[in-house]
mmCIF file of C-alpha atoms in Angstrom:
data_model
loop_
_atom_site.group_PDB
_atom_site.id
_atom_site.type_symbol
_atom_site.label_atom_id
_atom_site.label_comp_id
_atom_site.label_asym_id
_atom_site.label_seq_id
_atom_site.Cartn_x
_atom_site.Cartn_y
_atom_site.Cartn_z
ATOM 1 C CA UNK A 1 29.061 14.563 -29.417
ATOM 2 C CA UNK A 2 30.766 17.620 -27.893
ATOM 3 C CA UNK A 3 34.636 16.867 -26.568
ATOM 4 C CA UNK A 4 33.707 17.721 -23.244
ATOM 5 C CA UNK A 5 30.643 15.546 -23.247
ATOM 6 C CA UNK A 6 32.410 12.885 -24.308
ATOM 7 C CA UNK A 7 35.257 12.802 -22.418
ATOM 8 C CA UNK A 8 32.806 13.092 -19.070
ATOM 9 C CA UNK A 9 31.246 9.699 -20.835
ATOM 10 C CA UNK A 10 34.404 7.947 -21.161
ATOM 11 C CA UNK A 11 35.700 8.593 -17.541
ATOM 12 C CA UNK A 12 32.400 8.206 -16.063
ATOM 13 C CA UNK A 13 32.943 4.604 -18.028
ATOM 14 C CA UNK A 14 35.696 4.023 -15.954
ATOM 15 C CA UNK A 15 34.062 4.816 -12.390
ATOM 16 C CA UNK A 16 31.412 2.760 -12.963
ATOM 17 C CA UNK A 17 32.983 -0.652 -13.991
ATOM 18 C CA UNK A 18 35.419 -0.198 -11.788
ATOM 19 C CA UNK A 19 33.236 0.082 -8.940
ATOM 20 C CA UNK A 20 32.230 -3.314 -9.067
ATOM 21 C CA UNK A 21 29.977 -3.816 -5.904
ATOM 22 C CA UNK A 22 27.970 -0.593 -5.508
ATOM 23 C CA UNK A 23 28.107 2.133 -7.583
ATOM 24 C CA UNK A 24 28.544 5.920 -7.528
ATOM 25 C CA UNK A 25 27.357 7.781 -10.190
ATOM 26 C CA UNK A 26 28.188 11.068 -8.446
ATOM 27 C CA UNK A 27 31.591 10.255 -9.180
ATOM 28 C CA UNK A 28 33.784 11.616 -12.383
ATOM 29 C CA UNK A 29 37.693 12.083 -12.872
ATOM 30 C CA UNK A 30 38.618 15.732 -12.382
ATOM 31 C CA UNK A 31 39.414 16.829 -15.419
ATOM 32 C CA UNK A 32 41.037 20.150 -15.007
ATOM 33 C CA UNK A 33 44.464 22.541 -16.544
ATOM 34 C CA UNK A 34 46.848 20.213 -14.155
ATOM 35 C CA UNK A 35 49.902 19.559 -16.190
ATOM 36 C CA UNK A 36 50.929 16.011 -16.746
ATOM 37 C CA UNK A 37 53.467 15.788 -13.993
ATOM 38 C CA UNK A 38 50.581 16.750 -11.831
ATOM 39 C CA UNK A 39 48.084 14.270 -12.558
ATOM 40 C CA UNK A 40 50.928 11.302 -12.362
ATOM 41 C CA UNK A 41 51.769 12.101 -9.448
ATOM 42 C CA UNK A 42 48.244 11.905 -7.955
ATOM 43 C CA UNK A 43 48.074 8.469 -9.723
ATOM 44 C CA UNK A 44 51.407 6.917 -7.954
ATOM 45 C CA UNK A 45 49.655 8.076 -4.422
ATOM 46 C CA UNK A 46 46.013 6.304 -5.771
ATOM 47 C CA UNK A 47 48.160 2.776 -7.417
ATOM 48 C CA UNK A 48 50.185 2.464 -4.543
ATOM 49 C CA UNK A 49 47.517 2.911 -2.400
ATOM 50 C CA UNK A 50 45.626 0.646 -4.558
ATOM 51 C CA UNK A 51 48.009 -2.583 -4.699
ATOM 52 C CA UNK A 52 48.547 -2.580 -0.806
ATOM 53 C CA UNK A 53 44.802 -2.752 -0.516
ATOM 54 C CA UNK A 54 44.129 -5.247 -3.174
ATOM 55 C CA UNK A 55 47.016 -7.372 -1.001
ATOM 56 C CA UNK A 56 45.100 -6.863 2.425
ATOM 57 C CA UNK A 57 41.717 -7.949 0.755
ATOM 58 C CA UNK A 58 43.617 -11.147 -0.905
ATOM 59 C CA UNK A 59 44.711 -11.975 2.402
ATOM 60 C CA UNK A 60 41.694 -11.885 4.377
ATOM 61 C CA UNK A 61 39.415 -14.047 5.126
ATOM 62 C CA UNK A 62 35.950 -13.525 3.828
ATOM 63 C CA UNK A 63 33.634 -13.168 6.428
ATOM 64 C CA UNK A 64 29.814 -12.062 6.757
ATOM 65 C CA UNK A 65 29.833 -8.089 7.230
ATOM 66 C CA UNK A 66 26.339 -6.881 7.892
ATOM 67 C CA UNK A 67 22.882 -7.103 6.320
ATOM 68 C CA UNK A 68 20.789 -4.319 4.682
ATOM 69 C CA UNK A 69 17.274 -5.587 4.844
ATOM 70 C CA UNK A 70 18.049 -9.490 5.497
ATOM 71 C CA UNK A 71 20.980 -9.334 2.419
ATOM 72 C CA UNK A 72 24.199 -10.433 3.430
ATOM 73 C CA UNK A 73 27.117 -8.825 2.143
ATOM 74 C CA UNK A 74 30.507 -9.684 3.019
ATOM 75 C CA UNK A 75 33.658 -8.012 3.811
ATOM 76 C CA UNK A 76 35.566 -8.538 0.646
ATOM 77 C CA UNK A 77 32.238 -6.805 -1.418
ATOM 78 C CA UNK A 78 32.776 -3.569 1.383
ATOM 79 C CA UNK A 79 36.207 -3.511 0.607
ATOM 80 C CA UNK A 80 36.444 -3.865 -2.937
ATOM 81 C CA UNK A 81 33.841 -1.228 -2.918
ATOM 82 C CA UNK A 82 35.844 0.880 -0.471
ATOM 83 C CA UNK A 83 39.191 0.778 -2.454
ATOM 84 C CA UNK A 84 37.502 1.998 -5.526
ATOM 85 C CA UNK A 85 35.629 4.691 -4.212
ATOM 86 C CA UNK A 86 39.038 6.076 -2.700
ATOM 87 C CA UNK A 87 41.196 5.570 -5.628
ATOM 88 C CA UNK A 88 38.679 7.854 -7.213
ATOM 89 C CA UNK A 89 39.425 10.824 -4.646
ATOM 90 C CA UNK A 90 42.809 10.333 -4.450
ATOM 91 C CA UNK A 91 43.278 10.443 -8.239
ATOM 92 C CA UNK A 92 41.367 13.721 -7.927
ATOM 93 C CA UNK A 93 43.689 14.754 -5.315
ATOM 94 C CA UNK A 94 41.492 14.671 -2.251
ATOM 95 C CA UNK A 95 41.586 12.540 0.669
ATOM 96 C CA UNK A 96 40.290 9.185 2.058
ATOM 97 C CA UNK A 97 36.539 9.076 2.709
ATOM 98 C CA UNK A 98 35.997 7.918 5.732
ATOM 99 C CA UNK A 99 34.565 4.745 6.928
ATOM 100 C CA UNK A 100 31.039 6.316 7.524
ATOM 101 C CA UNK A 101 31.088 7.792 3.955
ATOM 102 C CA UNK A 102 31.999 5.066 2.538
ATOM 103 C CA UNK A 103 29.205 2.800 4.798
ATOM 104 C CA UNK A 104 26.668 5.301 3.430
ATOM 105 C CA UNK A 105 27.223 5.039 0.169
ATOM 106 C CA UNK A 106 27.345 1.206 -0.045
ATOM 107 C CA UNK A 107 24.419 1.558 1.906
ATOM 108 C CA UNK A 108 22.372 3.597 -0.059
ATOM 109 C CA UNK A 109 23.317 1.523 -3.188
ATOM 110 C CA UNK A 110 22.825 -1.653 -1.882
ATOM 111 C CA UNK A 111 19.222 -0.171 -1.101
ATOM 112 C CA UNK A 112 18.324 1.207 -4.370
ATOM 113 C CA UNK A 113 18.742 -1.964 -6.368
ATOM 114 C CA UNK A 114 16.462 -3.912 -3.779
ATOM 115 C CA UNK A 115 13.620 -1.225 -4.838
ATOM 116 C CA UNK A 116 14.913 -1.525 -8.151
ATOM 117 C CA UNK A 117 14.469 -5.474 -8.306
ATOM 118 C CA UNK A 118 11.098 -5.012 -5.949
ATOM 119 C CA UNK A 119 9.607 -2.507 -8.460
ATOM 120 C CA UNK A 120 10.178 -5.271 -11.098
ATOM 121 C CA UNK A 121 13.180 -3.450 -12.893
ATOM 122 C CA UNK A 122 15.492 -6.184 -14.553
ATOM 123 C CA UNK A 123 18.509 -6.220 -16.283
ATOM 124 C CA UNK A 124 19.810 -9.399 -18.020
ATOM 125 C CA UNK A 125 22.538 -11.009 -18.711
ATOM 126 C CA UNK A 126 22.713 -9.820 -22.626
ATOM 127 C CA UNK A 127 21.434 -6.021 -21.667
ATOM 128 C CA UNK A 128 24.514 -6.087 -19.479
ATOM 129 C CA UNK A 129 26.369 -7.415 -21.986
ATOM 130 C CA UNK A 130 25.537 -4.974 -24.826
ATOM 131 C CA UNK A 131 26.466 -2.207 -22.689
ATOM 132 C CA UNK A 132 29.493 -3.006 -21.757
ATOM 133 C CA UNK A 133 30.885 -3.535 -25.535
ATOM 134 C CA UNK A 134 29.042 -0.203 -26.307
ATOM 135 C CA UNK A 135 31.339 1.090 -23.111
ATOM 136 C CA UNK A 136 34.315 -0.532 -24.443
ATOM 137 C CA UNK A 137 33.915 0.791 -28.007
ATOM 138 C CA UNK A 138 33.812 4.285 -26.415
ATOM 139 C CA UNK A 139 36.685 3.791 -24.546
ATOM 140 C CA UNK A 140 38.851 2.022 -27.354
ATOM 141 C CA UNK A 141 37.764 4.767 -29.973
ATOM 142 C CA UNK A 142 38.786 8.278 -27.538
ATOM 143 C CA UNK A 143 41.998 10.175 -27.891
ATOM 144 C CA UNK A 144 41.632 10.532 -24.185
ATOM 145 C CA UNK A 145 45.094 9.500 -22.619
ATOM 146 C CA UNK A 146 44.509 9.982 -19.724
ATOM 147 C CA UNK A 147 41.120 7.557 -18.974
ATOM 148 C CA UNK A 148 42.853 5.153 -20.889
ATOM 149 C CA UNK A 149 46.372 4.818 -19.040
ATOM 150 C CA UNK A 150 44.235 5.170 -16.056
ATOM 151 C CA UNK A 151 42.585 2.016 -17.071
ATOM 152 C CA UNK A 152 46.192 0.003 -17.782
ATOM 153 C CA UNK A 153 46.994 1.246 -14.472
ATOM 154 C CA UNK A 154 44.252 -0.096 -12.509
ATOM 155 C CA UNK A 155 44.089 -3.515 -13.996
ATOM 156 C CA UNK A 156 47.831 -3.488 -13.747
ATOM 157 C CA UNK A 157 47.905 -2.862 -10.178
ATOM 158 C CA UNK A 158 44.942 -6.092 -9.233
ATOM 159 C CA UNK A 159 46.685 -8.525 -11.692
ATOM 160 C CA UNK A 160 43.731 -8.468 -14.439
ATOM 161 C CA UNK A 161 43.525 -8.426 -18.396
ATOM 162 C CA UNK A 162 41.776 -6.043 -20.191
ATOM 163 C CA UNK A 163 39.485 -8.816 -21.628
ATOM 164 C CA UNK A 164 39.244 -9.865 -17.778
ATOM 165 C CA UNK A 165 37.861 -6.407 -17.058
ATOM 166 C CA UNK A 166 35.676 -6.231 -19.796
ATOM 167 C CA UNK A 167 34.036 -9.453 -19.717
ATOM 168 C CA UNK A 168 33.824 -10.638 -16.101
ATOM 169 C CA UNK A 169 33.899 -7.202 -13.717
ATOM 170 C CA UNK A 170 32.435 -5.036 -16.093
ATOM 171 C CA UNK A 171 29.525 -6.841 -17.206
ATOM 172 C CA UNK A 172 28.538 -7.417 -13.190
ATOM 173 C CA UNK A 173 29.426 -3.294 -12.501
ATOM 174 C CA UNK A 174 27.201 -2.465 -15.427
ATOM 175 C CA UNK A 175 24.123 -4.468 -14.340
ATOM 176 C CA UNK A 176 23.948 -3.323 -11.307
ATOM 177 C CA UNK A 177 24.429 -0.043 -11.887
ATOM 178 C CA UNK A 178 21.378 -0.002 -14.923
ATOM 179 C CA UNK A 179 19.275 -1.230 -12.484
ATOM 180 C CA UNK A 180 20.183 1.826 -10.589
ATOM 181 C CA UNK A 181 19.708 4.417 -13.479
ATOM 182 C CA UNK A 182 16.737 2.876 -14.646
ATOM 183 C CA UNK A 183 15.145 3.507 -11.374
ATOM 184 C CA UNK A 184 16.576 6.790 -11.062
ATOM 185 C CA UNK A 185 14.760 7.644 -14.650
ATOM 186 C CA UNK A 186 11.649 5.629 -13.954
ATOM 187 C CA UNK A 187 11.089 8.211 -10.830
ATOM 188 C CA UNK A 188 12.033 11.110 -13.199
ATOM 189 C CA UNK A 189 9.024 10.164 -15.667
ATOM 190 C CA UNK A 190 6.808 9.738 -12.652
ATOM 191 C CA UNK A 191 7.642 12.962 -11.523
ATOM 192 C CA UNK A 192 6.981 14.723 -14.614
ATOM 193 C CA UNK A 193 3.643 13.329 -15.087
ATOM 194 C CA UNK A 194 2.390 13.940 -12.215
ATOM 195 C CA UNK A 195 3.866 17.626 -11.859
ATOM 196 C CA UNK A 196 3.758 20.114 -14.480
ATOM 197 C CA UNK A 197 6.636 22.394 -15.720
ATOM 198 C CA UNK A 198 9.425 20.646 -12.873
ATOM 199 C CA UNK A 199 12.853 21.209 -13.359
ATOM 200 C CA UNK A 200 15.725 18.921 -13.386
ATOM 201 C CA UNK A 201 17.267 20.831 -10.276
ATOM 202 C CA UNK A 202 13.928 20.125 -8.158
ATOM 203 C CA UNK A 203 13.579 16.456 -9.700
ATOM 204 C CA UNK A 204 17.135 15.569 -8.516
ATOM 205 C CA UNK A 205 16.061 17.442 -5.298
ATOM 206 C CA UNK A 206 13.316 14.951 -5.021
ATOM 207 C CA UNK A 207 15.206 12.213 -6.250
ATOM 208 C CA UNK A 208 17.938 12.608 -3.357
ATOM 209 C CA UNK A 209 15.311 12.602 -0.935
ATOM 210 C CA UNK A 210 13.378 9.767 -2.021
ATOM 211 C CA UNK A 211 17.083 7.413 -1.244
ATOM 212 C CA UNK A 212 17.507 8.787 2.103
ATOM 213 C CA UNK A 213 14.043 7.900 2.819
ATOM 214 C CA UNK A 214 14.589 4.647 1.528
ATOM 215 C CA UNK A 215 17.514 4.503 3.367
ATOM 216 C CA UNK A 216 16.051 5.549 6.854
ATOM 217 C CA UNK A 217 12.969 2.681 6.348
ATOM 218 C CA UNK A 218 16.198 -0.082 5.443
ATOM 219 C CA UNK A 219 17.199 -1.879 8.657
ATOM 220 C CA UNK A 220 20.943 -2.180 8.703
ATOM 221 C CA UNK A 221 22.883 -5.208 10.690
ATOM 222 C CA UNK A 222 26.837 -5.003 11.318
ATOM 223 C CA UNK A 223 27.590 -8.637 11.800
ATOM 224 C CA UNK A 224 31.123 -8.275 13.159
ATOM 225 C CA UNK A 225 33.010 -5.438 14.608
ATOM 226 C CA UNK A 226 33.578 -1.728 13.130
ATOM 227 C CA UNK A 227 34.779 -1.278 9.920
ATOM 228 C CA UNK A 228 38.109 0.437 11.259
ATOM 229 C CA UNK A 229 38.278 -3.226 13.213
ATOM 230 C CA UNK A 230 37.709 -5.109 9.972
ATOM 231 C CA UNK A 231 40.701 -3.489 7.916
ATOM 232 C CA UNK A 232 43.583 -3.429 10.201
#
């Protein structure tokens, strides 16, 4: 596998089992020319950030938050879900997201893996499992620094093992989000047999529409007040 390749792979590891309620996929560290002092100083804004979140969450009482199609989720899976998207943009250097971004997204993944589940797509226990140690291995086997301290870091900062990660958070990150991608490449294959000589820039076209229409038909409940409300 080329370098490049793999070190997208290893961070795109990362993202995904660290986004333990919904996933993003869109989502990769930016891996760029910034010179070391650079990038830990990104990570100091992203930890702090980080451990006075994972306090607030800790602290507060879990509550129902809203329902996406009768499914309740509660506060503490927003949150969670929240924090991790943002640690991801602030480690890139960017700002928050806002609450509406942020709403989307869980939103729209919440969404997919109900039409995952309703078009029969299932992911075990042991599928779950298998791909996490395959993640793992990646990880434990790269000469990528970086993803890796940014792993101690993280688990650091919310009080967790490695093995904790690994074999609790992971395993639950993963099989949701293979539920996700196998959707994702069952409408691909559809796509392609029905349409001749389509590209992957007009399948992903397709593909983005075909979540916000999913999205638009979903009927959406905020059981308490607005987000903003919930996190003070």
């Amino acid at each position: 596998m080329e370098k490049s390749k793999r070190i997208k792979l290893i961070q795109l590891t990362l993202i995904v089992g660290l986004c333990i309620v919904g996933l993003s996929f869109s989502s990769v560290f930016h891996h760029s020319s910034h010179v070391k002092a650079e990038r830990e100083s990104l990570n100091q804004n992203a930890y702090l950030y980080l451990k006075l979140e994972h306090k607030k969450i800790k602290e507060q009482a879990v509550k129902p938050f809203l329902k996406i199609n009768g499914k309740s989720f509660t506060n503490k899976e927003f949150n969670e879900f929240q924090i991790s998207r943002n640690i991801v943009e602030l480690n890139n250097g960017n700002s928050l997201l806002s609450d509406e971004q942020i709403k989307d997204e869980f939103i729209q993944n919440a969404v997919l893996e109900e039409e995952a589940e309703k078009q029969n797509i299932v992911v075990d226990e042991s599928e779950a499992e298998k791909f996490t140690k395959q993640m793992r291995q990646i990880l434990e086997q790269s000469s990528d620094e970086y993803a890796i301290q940014f792993l101690q870091d993280y688990l650091s900062a919310l009080g967790i093992s490695e093995n904790e990660y690994w074999n609790q958070y992971a395993v639950l990150a993963y099989k949701k989000a293979l539920k996700i991608s196998k959707l994702k490449q069952q409408f691909f294959n559809e796509r392609k047999a029905k349409t001749k000589d389509v590209n992957i820039d007009e399948l992903q076209k397709a593909w983005e529409k075909y979540q916000k229409d999913l999205v638009k038909k979903s009927k959406v409940e905020f059981i308490q007040g607005s987000i903003s409300e919930e996190r003070k």
